[in-house]
Coordinates of C-alpha atoms in Angstrom, one line a residue:
M1 CA 148.5 227.6 1.1
D2 CA 145.6 229.8 -0.1
E3 CA 146.6 231.2 -3.5
Q4 CA 144.5 234.2 -2.8
V5 CA 147.0 235.5 -0.2
A6 CA 150.2 234.2 -1.8
G7 CA 152.7 237.0 -2.6
F8 CA 150.8 239.6 -0.5
G9 CA 154.0 241.6 0.3
S10 CA 154.9 242.1 -3.3
R11 CA 151.3 242.8 -4.3
L12 CA 151.0 245.4 -1.5
K13 CA 154.1 247.2 -2.7
R14 CA 152.9 247.2 -6.3
A15 CA 149.5 248.5 -5.2
V16 CA 150.8 251.4 -3.2
T17 CA 154.1 252.3 -4.9
G18 CA 153.8 251.0 -8.4
A19 CA 156.7 248.6 -8.1
D20 CA 157.0 245.3 -6.2
N21 CA 160.6 245.9 -5.1
T22 CA 160.2 249.2 -3.3
P23 CA 161.6 249.1 0.2
L24 CA 159.0 250.0 2.8
V25 CA 159.4 251.4 6.3
F26 CA 156.6 249.9 8.4
L27 CA 155.1 251.7 11.3
G28 CA 152.6 250.0 13.6
N29 CA 150.7 253.1 14.8
F30 CA 147.7 251.1 16.0
E31 CA 144.4 252.8 17.0
V32 CA 145.2 255.7 14.7
E33 CA 141.5 256.4 15.0
E34 CA 142.2 258.2 18.3
V35 CA 144.2 260.8 16.4
W36 CA 141.5 261.1 13.7
A37 CA 138.9 261.6 16.5
R38 CA 140.8 264.5 18.1
G39 CA 138.5 267.5 18.1
E40 CA 135.4 265.4 17.4
H41 CA 132.5 265.0 19.9
T42 CA 132.5 261.6 21.6
L43 CA 129.8 259.5 23.3
P44 CA 129.6 259.2 27.1
R45 CA 132.0 256.4 28.2
F46 CA 130.1 253.8 30.3
S47 CA 133.1 251.5 30.6
A48 CA 136.8 251.8 31.3
E49 CA 139.3 251.9 28.4
S50 CA 142.1 249.5 28.1
G51 CA 145.7 250.5 29.0
S52 CA 147.3 252.4 26.2
A53 CA 150.8 251.1 27.1
V54 CA 149.9 247.6 25.9
V55 CA 148.0 249.0 22.8
N56 CA 151.0 251.1 21.8
R57 CA 153.2 248.0 21.8
M58 CA 151.1 246.4 19.2
D59 CA 153.6 248.2 17.0
E60 CA 155.6 244.9 17.0
F61 CA 153.0 243.3 14.7
A62 CA 154.7 245.2 11.8
L63 CA 157.8 243.1 12.3
L64 CA 156.1 240.2 10.7
L65 CA 154.5 242.1 7.9
A66 CA 157.8 243.5 6.6
G67 CA 160.1 241.5 4.3
E68 CA 163.9 241.1 4.5
D69 CA 164.4 244.1 2.2
D70 CA 162.1 246.3 4.3
H71 CA 162.5 248.2 7.6
V72 CA 160.3 248.5 10.7
I73 CA 160.4 251.1 13.5
L74 CA 159.6 249.9 17.0
K75 CA 159.3 251.5 20.4
T76 CA 161.8 249.0 22.0
A77 CA 164.1 246.3 20.7
P78 CA 162.4 242.8 20.3
D79 CA 163.3 240.1 22.8
P80 CA 166.5 238.4 21.2
A81 CA 165.2 234.9 21.9
Y82 CA 162.0 235.7 20.2
L83 CA 163.8 236.9 17.1
A84 CA 166.0 233.8 17.1
H85 CA 162.8 231.7 17.4
L86 CA 161.3 233.4 14.3
E87 CA 164.5 232.9 12.3
R88 CA 164.5 229.2 13.2
L89 CA 161.1 229.0 11.6
G90 CA 162.6 230.3 8.4
L91 CA 161.2 233.8 8.5
G92 CA 163.4 236.5 7.0
L93 CA 163.2 239.6 9.1
P94 CA 163.5 243.3 8.2
T95 CA 166.0 245.8 9.5
V96 CA 164.7 247.0 12.9
H97 CA 165.1 250.6 14.0
V98 CA 164.3 251.5 17.7
V99 CA 163.5 254.9 19.0
A100 CA 165.9 256.4 21.5
E101 CA 163.4 257.1 24.2
Q102 CA 159.9 255.6 24.1
D103 CA 157.1 256.8 26.3
P104 CA 154.6 254.0 27.0
Q105 CA 151.7 256.4 26.7
R106 CA 152.8 257.7 23.3
K107 CA 152.1 256.2 19.9
V108 CA 155.2 255.0 18.0
T109 CA 155.0 257.9 15.6
E110 CA 155.2 260.4 18.4
D111 CA 158.3 258.7 19.7
V112 CA 160.0 258.9 16.3
L113 CA 159.2 262.5 15.9
A114 CA 161.0 263.2 19.2
D115 CA 164.1 261.3 18.0
P116 CA 166.5 263.5 15.9
A117 CA 169.0 260.7 15.2
L118 CA 166.3 258.3 14.0
L119 CA 164.8 261.1 11.8
D120 CA 168.3 261.5 10.2
T121 CA 168.3 257.7 9.6
L122 CA 164.9 257.9 7.9
R123 CA 166.1 260.8 5.7
G124 CA 168.9 258.5 4.5
L125 CA 166.4 255.7 3.7
A126 CA 164.2 258.1 1.9
A127 CA 167.1 259.2 -0.3
G128 CA 167.5 255.5 -1.2
G129 CA 163.9 255.3 -2.4
A130 CA 162.2 253.9 0.7
R131 CA 158.5 254.7 1.4
L132 CA 156.7 255.1 4.7
A133 CA 154.0 252.4 5.3
P134 CA 152.0 253.2 8.5
H135 CA 149.2 251.2 9.9
G136 CA 147.0 254.2 9.0
V137 CA 147.8 257.8 8.1
S138 CA 147.0 260.7 10.4
V139 CA 148.5 264.1 10.7
L140 CA 151.3 262.6 12.8
E141 CA 152.4 260.2 10.0
E142 CA 152.1 263.1 7.5
E143 CA 154.3 265.2 9.6
L144 CA 156.9 262.4 9.8
S145 CA 156.8 262.1 6.0
V146 CA 157.4 265.9 5.6
R147 CA 160.2 266.0 8.2
T148 CA 162.1 263.1 6.7
G149 CA 161.3 263.6 3.1
M150 CA 160.1 260.0 2.9
A151 CA 157.0 259.7 0.7
L152 CA 154.0 257.9 2.1
A153 CA 153.0 254.5 0.6
A154 CA 149.5 255.6 1.2
P155 CA 147.2 258.6 0.6
G156 CA 147.4 261.7 2.8
A157 CA 145.8 262.1 6.3
E158 CA 142.8 264.1 5.2
L159 CA 141.6 261.4 2.7
C160 CA 142.4 258.6 5.1
K161 CA 140.4 260.1 7.9
A162 CA 137.5 260.8 5.6
V163 CA 137.2 257.3 4.2
N164 CA 137.6 255.7 7.6
S165 CA 134.6 257.5 9.0
K166 CA 131.6 255.3 9.7
I167 CA 129.6 258.0 8.0
Y168 CA 131.5 257.4 4.8
S169 CA 130.9 253.6 5.1
R170 CA 127.2 254.1 5.4
R171 CA 126.8 256.7 2.6
V172 CA 128.9 254.7 0.2
A173 CA 127.0 251.5 0.9
D174 CA 123.7 253.4 0.3
E175 CA 125.0 254.9 -2.9
L176 CA 126.1 251.5 -4.2
G177 CA 123.0 249.6 -3.1
V178 CA 124.9 247.3 -0.7
R179 CA 122.8 245.7 2.0
Q180 CA 123.3 247.2 5.4
P181 CA 121.3 247.6 8.6
V182 CA 118.6 250.3 8.9
G183 CA 120.4 253.4 10.1
W184 CA 121.0 257.1 10.0
T185 CA 124.1 259.4 9.7
C186 CA 124.2 262.3 12.1
E187 CA 126.3 265.4 11.6
S188 CA 124.1 267.8 13.8
V189 CA 122.2 267.5 17.0
E190 CA 119.0 267.9 15.0
E191 CA 119.9 264.9 12.8
L192 CA 120.8 262.9 16.0
A193 CA 117.4 263.7 17.5
E194 CA 115.7 262.5 14.3
A195 CA 117.8 259.3 14.4
M196 CA 116.9 258.7 18.0
D197 CA 113.2 258.9 17.0
G198 CA 114.0 256.1 14.5
A199 CA 115.8 254.1 17.2
R200 CA 112.8 254.4 19.5
E201 CA 110.6 252.9 16.7
L202 CA 113.0 250.0 16.4
L203 CA 112.9 249.4 20.1
A204 CA 109.1 249.5 20.1
Q205 CA 109.2 246.7 17.5
G206 CA 111.4 244.6 19.8
R207 CA 114.5 245.3 17.7
R208 CA 117.8 246.7 19.1
A209 CA 119.6 249.8 18.2
V210 CA 123.1 251.2 18.7
V211 CA 124.8 254.6 18.4
K212 CA 128.5 254.7 17.2
E213 CA 131.2 257.4 17.0
A214 CA 132.4 257.9 13.5
F215 CA 136.0 257.0 14.5
G216 CA 135.4 254.6 17.4
V217 CA 137.7 251.6 17.5
S218 CA 138.1 248.3 19.5
G219 CA 134.6 248.4 21.0
K220 CA 135.0 252.0 22.2
G221 CA 132.7 254.7 21.1
I222 CA 129.6 252.5 20.9
V223 CA 126.5 252.6 23.1
V224 CA 123.8 250.0 22.8
L225 CA 120.4 251.6 23.3
E226 CA 118.7 249.2 25.6
N227 CA 115.5 251.2 26.0
P228 CA 114.0 254.6 25.2
R229 CA 115.6 256.2 28.3
W230 CA 119.0 255.5 26.8
T231 CA 118.1 257.3 23.6
D232 CA 117.1 260.3 25.7
R233 CA 120.2 260.1 27.9
V234 CA 122.7 259.9 25.0
L235 CA 120.9 262.7 23.1
R236 CA 120.9 265.0 26.2
M237 CA 124.6 264.4 26.9
V238 CA 125.7 265.0 23.3
R239 CA 123.6 268.2 23.2
Q240 CA 125.2 269.5 26.4
R241 CA 128.7 268.8 25.0
V242 CA 127.9 270.6 21.8
E243 CA 126.5 273.6 23.7
R244 CA 129.5 273.8 26.0
S245 CA 132.0 273.5 23.1
G246 CA 130.3 275.8 20.6
Q247 CA 131.1 273.3 17.9
S248 CA 127.9 272.3 16.3
R249 CA 129.1 269.6 13.9
I250 CA 129.0 266.0 15.2
A251 CA 129.8 262.7 13.6
F252 CA 127.7 259.7 14.8
L253 CA 125.9 256.8 13.3
V254 CA 122.6 255.3 14.7
E255 CA 121.6 251.9 13.3
E256 CA 119.8 248.7 14.0
W257 CA 121.8 246.0 15.9
V258 CA 121.2 243.0 13.6
P259 CA 121.0 239.7 15.5
H260 CA 123.7 237.5 14.0
Q261 CA 125.6 234.3 14.5
G262 CA 128.9 235.1 12.8
D263 CA 131.2 238.1 12.5
L264 CA 133.3 238.3 9.4
N265 CA 136.3 240.4 8.3
Y266 CA 137.4 240.5 4.7
Q267 CA 140.3 242.4 3.1
F268 CA 141.0 243.7 -0.3
T269 CA 143.8 245.8 -1.7
V270 CA 143.2 248.8 -3.9
G271 CA 146.0 249.7 -6.4
R272 CA 147.0 253.1 -7.5
D273 CA 145.8 252.1 -11.0
G274 CA 142.3 251.4 -9.6
S275 CA 142.7 247.6 -9.6
V276 CA 141.0 245.7 -6.7
H277 CA 142.4 242.4 -5.4
F278 CA 140.4 240.3 -2.9
D279 CA 142.9 239.1 -0.3
F280 CA 140.9 236.9 2.1
V281 CA 138.0 236.5 4.4
K282 CA 138.2 235.3 8.0
R283 CA 135.6 234.7 10.7
A284 CA 136.1 237.2 13.5
V285 CA 136.1 236.2 17.2
T286 CA 134.4 238.9 19.3
E287 CA 133.3 239.2 22.9
G288 CA 130.8 241.9 23.8
G289 CA 131.4 243.7 20.5
V290 CA 135.2 243.8 21.1
H291 CA 137.4 242.1 18.5
K292 CA 139.4 239.2 20.0
G293 CA 140.8 237.4 17.0
H294 CA 140.1 235.4 13.8
R295 CA 139.4 231.9 12.7
F296 CA 140.5 230.9 9.2
P297 CA 139.5 229.6 6.8
A298 CA 136.1 231.2 7.4
R299 CA 134.2 228.1 6.1
L300 CA 131.6 230.0 4.0
S301 CA 129.4 228.6 1.3
P302 CA 130.3 229.5 -2.3
A303 CA 127.3 231.9 -2.4
Q304 CA 128.3 233.6 0.8
D305 CA 131.9 234.0 -0.4
A306 CA 130.6 235.4 -3.8
V307 CA 128.7 238.1 -2.0
L308 CA 131.8 239.3 -0.2
R309 CA 134.0 239.2 -3.4
E310 CA 131.4 241.1 -5.4
T311 CA 131.0 243.7 -2.7
A312 CA 134.8 244.1 -2.4
Q313 CA 135.0 244.9 -6.1
V314 CA 132.3 247.7 -6.0
L315 CA 133.7 249.2 -2.8
G316 CA 137.2 249.1 -4.1
K317 CA 136.3 250.9 -7.3
R318 CA 134.5 253.5 -5.3
L319 CA 137.4 254.0 -2.9
A320 CA 139.8 254.3 -5.9
A321 CA 137.6 256.9 -7.4
D322 CA 138.0 259.0 -4.3
G323 CA 141.8 258.6 -4.6
Y324 CA 142.4 255.9 -2.0
A325 CA 145.0 253.1 -2.6
G326 CA 146.1 250.5 -0.1
V327 CA 144.6 247.9 2.3
V328 CA 140.9 247.9 3.1
G329 CA 139.3 245.7 5.7
V330 CA 135.5 245.4 5.9
D331 CA 133.5 244.1 8.8
A332 CA 130.5 242.0 7.8
L333 CA 128.2 239.5 9.5
L334 CA 126.0 236.4 9.0
D335 CA 122.5 236.7 10.4
G336 CA 120.5 233.9 12.0
D337 CA 119.4 232.7 8.5
D338 CA 123.0 232.6 7.3
A339 CA 122.4 235.6 5.0
V340 CA 125.3 237.9 4.5
W341 CA 125.3 241.5 5.5
P342 CA 128.5 242.6 3.6
V343 CA 129.1 246.0 5.0
I344 CA 128.9 246.9 8.7
E345 CA 132.1 249.1 8.6
I346 CA 134.9 250.0 6.2
N347 CA 138.4 250.3 7.6
A348 CA 140.7 251.8 4.9
R349 CA 143.9 251.0 6.8
N350 CA 145.7 247.9 7.9
N351 CA 143.7 245.5 10.1
M352 CA 144.7 242.9 12.7
S353 CA 144.3 240.2 10.0
T354 CA 146.7 242.1 7.7
Y355 CA 149.6 241.2 10.0
Q356 CA 148.8 237.5 9.8
V357 CA 149.0 237.2 6.0
R358 CA 152.8 236.7 5.7
L359 CA 152.7 234.1 8.5
Q360 CA 149.8 232.4 6.8
E361 CA 151.7 232.2 3.5
R362 CA 154.9 230.9 5.0
L363 CA 153.9 228.7 7.9
V364 CA 150.2 227.6 7.8
G365 CA 150.0 224.4 5.8
P366 CA 147.4 223.5 3.1
G367 CA 144.2 222.3 4.8
S368 CA 145.2 223.5 8.2
L369 CA 142.9 225.4 10.5
A370 CA 144.0 228.4 12.4
L371 CA 142.9 230.6 15.3
A372 CA 144.5 234.0 15.8
R373 CA 143.8 235.5 19.2
H374 CA 145.4 236.8 22.3
Y375 CA 145.9 235.1 25.7
P376 CA 145.4 237.5 28.7
L377 CA 148.3 237.4 31.2
R378 CA 148.7 238.6 34.8
L379 CA 152.3 239.2 35.7
T380 CA 154.3 240.6 38.6
R381 CA 157.6 240.9 36.7
P382 CA 158.7 240.8 33.0
L383 CA 158.4 237.4 31.3
A384 CA 161.3 236.6 29.0
F385 CA 160.5 234.7 25.8
E386 CA 162.9 231.9 26.9
A387 CA 160.7 231.4 30.0
L388 CA 157.6 231.3 27.9
R389 CA 159.2 228.8 25.5
D390 CA 160.0 226.5 28.4
L391 CA 156.5 226.9 29.7
L392 CA 154.7 226.0 26.5
G393 CA 157.2 223.4 25.4
D394 CA 155.9 221.1 22.6
L395 CA 152.8 223.4 22.1
L396 CA 154.9 225.9 20.2
L397 CA 155.0 225.7 16.4
T398 CA 158.5 224.5 15.3
E399 CA 158.2 224.0 11.5
S400 CA 156.3 225.2 8.5
G401 CA 153.0 223.4 7.9
G402 CA 153.1 221.7 11.3
P403 CA 150.7 222.1 14.3
G404 CA 151.5 224.4 17.2
L405 CA 151.3 228.0 18.5
L406 CA 152.9 230.7 16.6
V407 CA 153.6 233.9 18.6
N408 CA 153.2 237.0 16.4
N409 CA 153.7 239.7 19.0
Y410 CA 155.8 239.5 22.1
A411 CA 156.1 243.1 23.0
T412 CA 152.5 243.3 24.4
V413 CA 153.4 240.6 27.0
N414 CA 155.5 242.9 29.2
A415 CA 154.3 246.4 28.1
G416 CA 151.9 246.8 31.0
G417 CA 154.7 246.6 33.5
Q418 CA 156.1 250.0 32.4
A419 CA 153.0 251.7 33.8
V420 CA 153.1 250.2 37.3
A421 CA 155.5 250.3 40.3
P422 CA 158.1 247.5 40.6
G423 CA 156.5 244.4 42.2
D424 CA 152.9 245.4 41.3
S425 CA 150.9 243.1 39.1
F426 CA 150.1 244.1 35.6
D427 CA 148.2 242.7 32.6
G428 CA 149.8 241.6 29.4
R429 CA 148.6 240.0 26.2
L430 CA 150.3 237.1 24.3
Y431 CA 149.2 237.4 20.7
A432 CA 149.5 234.2 18.8
I433 CA 148.1 232.0 16.0
A434 CA 147.1 228.4 16.9
V435 CA 147.5 226.0 14.0
A436 CA 146.1 222.5 13.7
S437 CA 144.8 219.9 11.2
S438 CA 141.3 219.6 12.6
A439 CA 138.8 221.6 14.6
D440 CA 139.1 219.2 17.6
E441 CA 142.9 219.5 17.5
L442 CA 142.7 223.3 17.3
T443 CA 140.4 223.4 20.4
A444 CA 142.7 221.1 22.3
L445 CA 145.8 223.3 21.4
D446 CA 144.0 226.5 22.4
E447 CA 142.9 225.0 25.7
G448 CA 146.3 223.4 26.3
V449 CA 148.0 226.8 25.9
T450 CA 145.6 228.4 28.3
A451 CA 146.1 225.6 30.9
R452 CA 149.9 225.8 30.7
L453 CA 149.8 229.6 31.2
L454 CA 147.6 229.2 34.2
A455 CA 149.7 226.4 35.6
G456 CA 152.8 228.5 35.1
G457 CA 151.3 231.3 37.2
V458 CA 151.2 233.8 34.3
G459 CA 147.8 233.1 32.8
H460 CA 144.7 235.1 33.5
A461 CA 141.1 234.0 33.2
R462 CA 139.3 235.3 30.1

């Protein structure tokens, strides 16, 4: 077990509440960026967005971040067989609270706010000293805190939105002298026009450029500028939207798209006392700029690892100076020369890898290799966990330190079925961590899971 991640739950509580025994109420309000982005200008969408019903059921990740003395709020009750499977693995589970009526298109926070009985329950927990620990804090979570009297185990919405802007990331990295791609922040159409001039210069040199929304997430809100015509097109469309809305302020980033051979994600935790603890670094798995999972350990050289740790310290101190405390995830990359670019984007909130830490502590043995990813499914009816267990058989992880597949979210498997007519096919995602003792065994396990899902008629080509 990596000593850098041991005791993460207690360390997180100490960082955000001042005590390591404070009961937390976890809330998996994934893609909180969509709430932060409300009222902001967006880029033209050239591709379809994924279904929100599945994304909203990522709330179940919080089940495996919470400890036995904690609580978690979910949109629906977990599959009982899945819970029994987790308990057989020796995982102590939190108290689960389920909203009375969940809307597949709503985030879990919105469901809670519409549930008077659950709000009363949370008021009781607040009276007992529990603190609210969301994935990220927006005005919705702030409203929930006010209505229940439950203090946030995080800063307020205004600060969280500010430090999660890509404009903040770029300006802080510039201020601290941290290496990052050539780029420009744009808060007016005039600044965007100047940045597009810079992008055209990059294109003329045979380099690539990209424009990003300040609050884009999961590969959305990004446009790669393939040629000068794209710079003109994006600028024209943004200008038209600004003119129609009458709101002149925009929030975009234009920067060079650095050729790279490895995406990294590292996490550190900032304490209320200003302390900074480096939690881990993982090698990200992406496809077309969209996050798909993580490999760990990241297998970096001591020099590469040192760059990330040093950067985490200076970033953490800067965030603390602005009043932030909590989890911070940073996207970084390795270029073709194996040089580290330590800041591509700062995410001052929980990250996908955050929800893997407790499982890594408890179940991934020393020296083991792991791949956290999701397996795409195509279903025509709900798939019970018992059926999946029978389908995967000996490929499932059965003991701590052993090889096998560890399922860390089952709600996303069947969530898509709530948005289609009975009998119609729908897409699902099986989130899991594959664990093995060698790279070859890890590849074989991953391929074996995919093959059995396909053979069972529920798999879907990647």
